[in-house]
C-alpha cells in the first residue's frame, strides 16, 4: 500500500481516490458521481468563529446511518473515563512505572488500551486521559470511533497503520498521529507486537501553540504535519463497530466496512507528525528555560495561557548554558505531568525511567533530578554537550490526574521510585561556598 500525504496544519484540503468523485462548486449535488452519498462531518458547532470552525464533506459508498445497526452494550474493562475517582487505595505521591508487558493472549489495539490516569469530566468536555496501548494482532473486521475525544497516538515500539475514514497513515516510533473525535478507524500492525501511549483529549482540539517572541519559525512548523489522501475500503463482509460514548462502550454488527469514503474536502481530518522535524529553542547563555518551550501542540482551556492539555517533547538538542545547572530544576507545579519515554535516556533521570515506562507528578507534588543526576550535573565540566539519542514526552494538564486501579495495582509500578531522591545531601554549612565534598 502506498502512503501519500498532504502537508500543512489546519489547512482546507481536497482529495479523491477516483477521478471526478469530488464535486466542484458545491457540496451536496442531487446525484453525486459514482452513486456516492454526500455527508458532512462537523468537528465544531456550526456557528463557531471561522478560525475555529471545522468540518469536512465526505463522499462515501454508504451514509453513516448504514454503518450502525442496533447498538448493544459491550465492555473495555481497562479503558476508563473521567471522572474516575477513588478507584484504588494508593496514597498520593510521585509515581513511576516500568514498561507494560506485551500481551500473551491475542489482543488488538482497542482491547489493549490500559488507562493510567484520568482528569476532568468527559460529560462537560474538559480534561483528558492518559493510556498505554499494547497489541499483538491487527484489527481486520473490527472498527472503532471515540465520541468522547480526539486521540493522540504516540507509538513507542512497532509501526502501526491507522486506517481511517479519510485516509491511511503509517506511524512509527518517533512519530505521532491524531484521530479526530468521532472518526471511524482501525489499527493494523506492521512489525509484530506494538506498544505506545495515547492522550485522549476531552477538551478543545489540539492546535499549535502561539510562538510569542519566538516569532514565525521554530518549534513545530505547520508544513511538517501530514494529512492522508483519500482512501476507501469496499468490503462486503461481516464487521463490527465499537463506539465509546460518555465513558461507556457499545457495539453494532454490520455487513460491510465503514471505511468507504471515496473523496472528501474540508479541514476536519486525521494527521501525523514526525517529531524529528521539531525545531527546539533553548538557553544559549545561562539558566534552564521552562519546559513550555518544548510544546508541540496544545488544547486550550477557557483560561488564557492555561492548557486543558499540552503535548510536550524533550528531543535531541544541544546544551550550552554557562555556569548553569542544566537538567530541569526542582519544581512544584499547579499543572499535572504524565511522562513517557519513547527512546534513549531522560537527562534528569538516567536510571529507572526506561523506554516504554511512565511517570506521574501530580499538581503541587515536588519533583526534579534524582540524586545521581544532581551530582553529575553539579560536577560536570560545562562544555557544549549534545543530548543525542533521546525522546521523552509529557501530557501536562491543568487538572489533577487520578490514577486508575490498573495503574495503582499493576506489577510494573516501581515501589522504590521515591528513593531516587534519598541521596540528596545537605550542602549548607553556613559558608557562601557550601559543602560540595563527597
XYZ file of C-alpha atoms in Angstrom:
438
model
C 0.000 0.000 0.000
C 1.348 3.437 -0.936
C 1.020 6.105 1.746
C 0.606 9.633 0.421
C 0.030 12.795 2.399
C -0.842 16.463 2.022
C 1.285 18.921 4.040
C 0.062 21.624 6.383
C -1.626 22.101 9.748
C -5.297 23.124 9.793
C -5.470 23.521 6.036
C -8.587 23.121 3.940
C -7.818 20.041 1.855
C -9.492 18.284 -1.044
C -8.694 14.775 -2.249
C -10.285 11.979 -4.277
C -9.317 8.367 -4.855
C -11.386 8.078 -8.059
C -11.294 10.770 -10.770
C -14.286 13.093 -10.642
C -15.585 11.748 -7.316
C -15.247 15.152 -5.667
C -17.988 17.646 -6.648
C -16.818 21.038 -7.848
C -18.527 24.290 -6.970
C -20.966 22.800 -4.444
C -21.080 20.404 -1.511
C -24.291 18.436 -1.973
C -25.220 17.702 -5.614
C -28.504 15.995 -6.331
C -26.719 12.914 -7.657
C -23.027 12.669 -6.666
C -20.703 10.884 -9.072
C -20.267 7.105 -8.785
C -23.565 6.864 -6.888
C -21.903 8.140 -3.706
C -23.629 9.789 -0.748
C -22.693 13.300 0.403
C -22.288 13.653 4.170
C -20.881 16.355 6.429
C -18.726 15.562 9.460
C -18.573 18.519 11.879
C -15.839 18.919 14.465
C -17.217 22.189 15.867
C -20.585 23.894 16.314
C -21.960 25.384 13.094
C -21.626 28.931 14.458
C -18.050 28.657 15.742
C -15.804 31.535 14.600
C -14.232 30.995 11.207
C -10.803 30.224 12.657
C -12.253 27.536 14.929
C -14.917 26.175 12.584
C -14.144 22.647 11.459
C -15.997 20.436 9.071
C -15.381 18.125 6.139
C -17.645 16.919 3.353
C -17.361 13.188 2.701
C -18.461 11.324 -0.429
C -18.978 7.741 0.560
C -20.364 4.421 -0.660
C -22.967 4.300 2.132
C -24.006 7.092 4.519
C -23.014 6.680 8.163
C -26.567 5.801 9.166
C -25.928 2.491 7.396
C -22.782 1.896 9.437
C -24.761 1.364 12.629
C -27.454 -1.208 13.301
C -28.832 -1.619 16.808
C -26.166 -0.992 19.432
C -25.695 -3.213 22.438
C -23.511 -2.519 25.480
C -20.049 -4.024 25.497
C -17.030 -3.713 27.755
C -13.462 -2.476 27.523
C -12.654 -3.192 31.140
C -9.322 -1.395 31.365
C -10.265 1.732 29.388
C -11.512 4.258 31.977
C -13.022 7.717 31.624
C -13.079 10.826 33.837
C -14.461 11.307 36.354
C -12.986 8.070 37.681
C -12.412 8.890 41.335
C -11.388 6.798 44.359
C -10.685 3.741 42.204
C -7.891 2.496 44.500
C -6.308 2.884 47.935
C -2.838 4.089 46.896
C -1.844 7.342 48.671
C -0.719 10.388 46.712
C 2.924 10.534 45.720
C 5.409 10.712 42.893
C 4.989 7.585 40.781
C 6.878 5.718 38.084
C 6.228 2.550 36.100
C 8.288 0.072 34.100
C 7.023 -0.707 30.576
C 3.702 -2.523 30.322
C 4.453 -6.099 29.186
C 3.302 -7.296 25.795
C 0.185 -9.486 25.976
C 0.351 -13.275 25.798
C -3.224 -13.704 24.561
C -4.472 -12.387 21.207
C -5.043 -8.649 21.708
C -5.888 -5.951 19.191
C -5.379 -2.212 19.612
C -8.711 -1.442 21.308
C -8.574 -4.440 23.640
C -5.004 -3.467 24.515
C -5.756 0.004 25.897
C -4.860 0.350 29.599
C -5.849 3.642 31.243
C -3.257 5.062 33.639
C -4.836 8.393 34.636
C -7.987 10.419 34.059
C -8.574 14.135 34.583
C -11.570 16.440 34.310
C -15.057 15.366 33.241
C -15.899 13.871 29.872
C -19.565 14.939 30.075
C -18.559 18.613 30.214
C -15.813 18.072 27.620
C -12.878 19.142 29.781
C -9.761 17.216 30.720
C -8.057 14.138 29.357
C -6.990 10.565 29.984
C -3.529 9.044 29.632
C -3.416 5.466 28.353
C -0.846 2.916 27.295
C -1.653 0.509 24.473
C -0.270 -2.960 23.763
C -1.308 -5.207 20.870
C -0.165 -8.298 19.011
C -2.868 -8.627 16.352
C -4.387 -6.324 13.754
C -7.965 -5.111 13.644
C -9.317 -6.760 10.481
C -13.110 -6.605 10.586
C -13.298 -4.522 13.767
C -13.644 -0.732 13.724
C -13.879 1.949 16.390
C -14.698 5.570 16.992
C -14.380 7.710 20.113
C -17.179 10.241 20.628
C -15.548 11.400 23.872
C -12.412 12.996 22.478
C -9.665 13.129 19.912
C -6.896 10.554 20.212
C -3.205 11.458 20.150
C -1.277 8.257 19.397
C 2.397 8.043 20.417
C 4.000 4.754 19.245
C 6.934 3.538 21.329
C 7.580 0.074 19.876
C 6.482 -1.192 16.468
C 4.920 0.560 13.483
C 1.169 0.796 13.079
C -1.165 1.565 10.193
C -4.010 3.818 11.247
C -6.759 3.234 8.684
C -9.372 5.988 8.969
C -12.456 7.031 7.040
C -10.476 9.836 5.412
C -7.184 8.138 4.674
C -4.496 5.771 5.889
C -1.375 6.674 7.868
C 1.755 4.698 8.626
C 3.018 5.779 12.052
C 6.348 4.683 13.519
C 8.019 5.284 16.885
C 9.237 8.872 16.793
C 6.057 9.966 15.028
C 2.597 10.806 16.373
C -0.880 10.696 14.867
C -4.164 12.430 15.651
C -7.528 10.759 15.059
C -10.283 13.394 15.443
C -13.232 12.935 17.753
C -15.899 10.737 16.168
C -13.792 9.449 13.258
C -14.004 5.727 12.498
C -10.693 3.874 12.259
C -8.882 0.598 12.764
C -5.249 -0.171 13.580
C -3.082 -2.714 11.774
C 0.319 -3.934 12.958
C 3.278 -3.765 10.591
C 6.154 -5.359 12.532
C 4.607 -7.649 15.118
C 3.659 -6.612 18.662
C 3.333 -2.898 19.393
C 3.282 -0.624 22.418
C 2.705 3.075 22.823
C 0.836 5.831 24.568
C -2.461 7.636 23.985
C -3.685 11.020 25.135
C -7.493 11.060 24.941
C -8.325 14.762 24.820
C -11.854 15.537 26.008
C -11.473 19.302 25.573
C -10.768 21.742 22.774
C -8.926 20.094 19.909
C -5.151 20.222 19.721
C -3.711 23.205 17.909
C -0.258 24.739 17.548
C 0.822 26.985 20.422
C 1.376 30.680 19.886
C 5.086 31.388 19.467
C 5.058 34.853 21.039
C 8.516 36.462 20.957
C 9.922 33.408 19.156
C 8.234 34.719 16.012
C 7.221 32.902 12.859
C 9.620 29.931 12.900
C 10.864 27.005 15.009
C 9.019 24.628 17.314
C 6.529 22.569 15.256
C 6.226 24.094 11.794
C 2.845 23.674 10.037
C 4.371 22.292 6.825
C 5.598 19.182 8.658
C 2.106 17.953 9.576
C 0.815 15.409 7.056
C -2.820 14.607 6.286
C -3.526 11.409 4.303
C -5.114 11.439 0.871
C -8.495 9.813 0.287
C -8.584 6.027 0.521
C -11.504 3.635 0.820
C -12.278 0.029 1.672
C -15.088 -1.518 -0.398
C -15.567 -4.693 1.616
C -18.789 -6.693 1.926
C -18.078 -8.885 4.938
C -19.395 -9.139 8.488
C -17.836 -6.329 10.515
C -18.149 -4.883 13.998
C -18.137 -1.223 15.022
C -17.389 -0.299 18.640
C -18.201 3.180 19.938
C -17.020 4.952 23.090
C -19.671 7.430 24.253
C -19.583 9.233 27.630
C -17.287 6.593 29.042
C -19.402 3.599 28.035
C -18.835 1.215 25.142
C -21.358 -0.026 22.589
C -21.068 -2.396 19.646
C -23.040 -2.914 16.467
C -22.814 -5.561 13.751
C -22.757 -4.501 10.084
C -22.229 -6.369 6.820
C -19.634 -4.058 5.248
C -16.653 -1.856 6.014
C -17.439 1.670 7.293
C -14.173 2.991 5.815
C -15.863 3.811 2.495
C -15.095 7.495 1.846
C -14.026 7.816 -1.809
C -13.433 11.575 -1.766
C -13.542 14.423 0.740
C -12.784 18.083 1.256
C -12.537 20.210 4.384
C -10.403 20.874 7.450
C -11.564 18.198 9.909
C -9.187 15.338 9.201
C -6.593 12.990 10.700
C -2.910 13.815 10.506
C 0.556 12.652 11.548
C 3.755 14.428 12.564
C 7.398 13.378 12.653
C 8.853 14.514 15.991
C 12.337 14.728 14.447
C 11.170 17.796 12.483
C 10.518 19.710 15.717
C 12.944 22.648 15.898
C 13.707 23.284 19.585
C 14.790 26.593 21.060
C 16.543 26.923 24.386
C 19.055 28.704 26.608
C 22.103 29.895 24.695
C 23.804 31.701 27.588
C 22.548 30.722 31.055
C 19.732 29.072 33.027
C 17.267 26.346 32.131
C 14.072 27.623 30.482
C 10.564 26.476 31.339
C 9.564 23.178 29.677
C 6.727 25.002 27.900
C 9.224 25.961 25.182
C 9.045 22.322 24.043
C 5.271 22.356 23.446
C 4.354 20.630 20.183
C 0.593 21.054 20.446
C -1.842 22.461 22.974
C -5.518 22.003 23.776
C -6.645 25.406 25.106
C -8.888 25.780 28.127
C -11.228 28.647 28.942
C -8.398 30.408 30.773
C -5.853 32.049 28.505
C -2.385 30.578 28.867
C -3.589 27.601 30.924
C -3.929 24.430 28.907
C -6.590 21.775 29.049
C -3.643 19.595 27.996
C -0.254 20.273 26.417
C 1.778 17.743 24.454
C 5.439 18.467 25.168
C 8.562 16.638 23.990
C 12.189 16.587 25.110
C 14.039 15.875 21.853
C 17.727 15.647 20.944
C 19.313 19.077 21.474
C 22.482 20.902 22.414
C 23.143 22.153 25.937
C 25.448 25.158 26.062
C 24.358 27.223 29.099
C 27.239 28.653 31.131
C 27.557 28.461 34.979
C 24.169 26.726 34.966
C 22.566 23.624 36.433
C 21.492 22.195 33.083
C 18.916 19.491 33.882
C 15.372 20.549 34.763
C 15.301 22.227 38.141
C 13.430 21.032 41.215
C 9.842 22.040 40.897
C 6.315 22.162 42.282
C 3.618 22.944 39.753
C -0.120 23.667 39.539
C -0.132 21.529 36.373
C -0.041 17.720 36.490
C 2.600 15.926 34.436
C 2.359 12.460 32.907
C 5.618 11.490 31.188
C 6.677 8.697 28.869
C 9.947 7.754 27.198
C 9.991 6.706 23.554
C 13.712 6.013 23.270
C 17.068 6.664 24.900
C 17.510 8.278 28.303
C 15.993 11.302 30.017
C 18.669 13.670 31.290
C 17.091 14.286 34.725
C 16.733 10.570 35.491
C 19.150 8.354 33.596
C 18.299 5.240 35.602
C 14.899 3.701 36.260
C 12.997 5.683 33.647
C 13.268 3.439 30.598
C 11.707 3.385 27.097
C 8.090 2.310 27.396
C 7.989 3.442 31.023
C 5.901 6.215 32.550
C 5.918 8.642 35.455
C 3.326 10.875 37.116
C 3.990 14.045 39.088
C 0.636 15.453 40.092
C -0.142 19.040 40.964
C 1.994 20.534 43.729
C 3.959 17.332 44.360
C 7.707 18.113 44.199
C 9.906 16.526 41.575
C 13.204 17.002 39.791
C 16.527 15.291 39.078
C 17.385 12.208 41.070
C 20.422 12.208 43.361
C 22.706 10.735 40.722
C 21.580 13.272 38.119
C 22.088 16.130 40.558
C 25.604 15.007 41.460
C 26.537 14.572 37.823
C 25.188 17.973 36.788
C 26.829 19.893 39.633
C 30.262 18.404 38.914
C 30.170 18.372 35.115
C 32.627 20.415 33.092
C 30.344 22.851 31.299
C 31.310 22.318 27.699
C 28.793 22.278 24.838
C 27.141 18.872 25.032
C 24.584 17.225 22.791
C 21.780 15.142 24.212
C 21.652 12.642 21.393
C 19.515 9.528 21.175
C 16.583 10.591 23.352
C 12.880 11.341 23.048
C 10.708 11.836 26.103
C 7.280 13.445 26.164
C 4.759 14.850 28.608
C 0.967 15.119 28.739
C 0.555 18.149 31.008
C -2.875 19.292 32.160
C -4.341 21.932 34.460
C -6.448 19.204 36.133
C -5.320 16.653 38.727
C -4.709 13.260 37.149
C -6.457 10.485 39.060
C -4.918 7.023 38.979
C -6.911 4.058 37.795
C -6.957 0.814 39.732
C -4.870 -0.752 36.959
C -2.163 1.918 37.354
C -2.197 1.657 41.145
C -2.014 -2.132 41.299
C -0.009 -3.174 38.241
C 3.208 -5.055 38.908
C 5.158 -2.520 36.831
C 4.669 0.203 39.481
C 8.068 0.985 40.992
C 7.653 0.892 44.773
C 11.107 2.382 45.288
C 10.785 5.385 42.959
C 10.663 7.839 45.870
C 14.108 6.583 46.949
C 15.757 8.178 43.898
C 15.981 11.446 45.888
C 17.236 9.800 49.092
C 20.889 10.503 48.322
C 20.460 14.270 48.051
C 22.755 15.583 50.781
C 22.671 18.669 52.912
C 25.202 21.036 51.318
C 24.547 24.002 53.570
C 27.262 24.686 56.169
C 26.833 28.399 56.848
C 29.539 29.487 54.409
C 28.960 31.081 50.980
C 30.881 28.223 49.363
C 28.700 25.484 50.861
C 29.869 21.913 51.315
C 30.321 20.223 47.929
C 32.531 17.423 49.183
C 31.638 13.792 48.550
